[in-house]
Coordinates of C-alpha atoms in Angstrom, one line a residue:
X1 CA 0.0 0.0 0.0
X2 CA 2.9 2.3 0.6
X3 CA 3.9 2.3 -3.1
X4 CA 0.4 3.7 -3.9
X5 CA 0.4 6.4 -1.2
X6 CA 3.8 7.8 -2.1
X7 CA 3.1 7.8 -5.9
X8 CA 4.1 11.0 -7.7
X9 CA 0.6 11.8 -8.9
X10 CA -0.9 11.6 -5.4
X11 CA 2.0 13.6 -3.9
X12 CA 1.7 16.4 -6.5
X13 CA -2.1 16.6 -5.9
X14 CA -1.6 16.9 -2.2
X15 CA 1.0 19.6 -2.5
X16 CA -1.2 21.5 -4.9
X17 CA -4.0 21.3 -2.3
X18 CA -1.7 22.6 0.4
X19 CA -0.7 25.5 -1.8
X20 CA -4.4 26.4 -2.4
X21 CA -5.1 26.2 1.3
X22 CA -2.2 28.6 2.0
X23 CA -3.8 31.0 -0.4
X24 CA -7.0 30.9 1.6
X25 CA -5.1 31.7 4.8
X26 CA -3.9 35.0 3.3
X27 CA -7.5 36.3 3.2
X28 CA -7.3 36.9 -0.5
X29 CA -10.5 37.5 -2.5
X30 CA -12.3 34.4 -3.9
X31 CA -12.3 35.1 -7.6
X32 CA -13.1 33.0 -10.7
X33 CA -9.4 32.2 -11.0
X34 CA -9.4 30.7 -7.5
X35 CA -12.5 28.7 -8.4
X36 CA -10.8 27.3 -11.5
X37 CA -7.7 26.4 -9.4
X38 CA -9.8 24.5 -6.9
X39 CA -11.7 22.7 -9.8
X40 CA -8.4 21.8 -11.4
X41 CA -7.1 20.5 -8.1
X42 CA -10.2 18.3 -7.7
X43 CA -9.8 16.9 -11.2
X44 CA -6.1 16.2 -10.5
X45 CA -6.8 14.5 -7.3
X46 CA -9.6 12.3 -8.9
X47 CA -7.2 11.2 -11.7
X48 CA -4.4 10.4 -9.2
X49 CA -6.8 8.3 -7.1
X50 CA -8.2 6.6 -10.2
X51 CA -4.7 5.7 -11.3
X52 CA -3.9 4.2 -7.9
X53 CA -7.2 2.1 -8.0
X54 CA -6.5 0.9 -11.6
X55 CA -2.9 -0.1 -10.7
X56 CA -4.1 -2.0 -7.7
X57 CA -6.8 -3.8 -9.7
X58 CA -4.3 -4.7 -12.4
X59 CA -1.8 -6.1 -9.9
X60 CA -4.5 -8.3 -8.3
X61 CA -5.7 -9.6 -11.7
X62 CA -8.9 -7.6 -12.0
X63 CA -10.1 -5.9 -15.2
X64 CA -9.2 -2.3 -15.9
X65 CA -11.1 0.1 -18.2
X66 CA -9.6 0.6 -21.7
X67 CA -9.0 4.3 -21.1
X68 CA -6.7 3.7 -18.2
X69 CA -2.9 4.1 -18.7
X70 CA -2.5 0.7 -17.0
X71 CA -4.7 -1.1 -19.5
X72 CA -2.0 -1.8 -22.1
X73 CA 0.2 -3.4 -19.6
X74 CA -2.7 -5.5 -18.3
X75 CA -3.5 -6.7 -21.9
X76 CA 0.1 -7.8 -22.3
X77 CA 0.0 -9.7 -19.0
X78 CA -3.4 -11.4 -19.9
X79 CA -1.9 -12.5 -23.3
X80 CA 1.0 -14.1 -21.4
X81 CA -1.3 -15.8 -18.9
X82 CA -3.5 -17.2 -21.6
X83 CA -0.5 -18.5 -23.5
X84 CA 0.4 -20.6 -20.5

């Protein structure tokens, strides 16, 4: 589980969230740019968590969606397993 928690995608999403929280502490105005930054952070966090879930499923032999970056590796592993 440690390899998933300390993945680069998840770490960058967390540090981005910390940066946004620091901006809130400075009592700056909440503008449309701030709203877009929070939306972008939410999307980044969702993609990082999705990548972790897909990687875990693939390692346990589960199926992964075709749009996942892990799907090509999984297809290669399935071909090898079926050849055995």
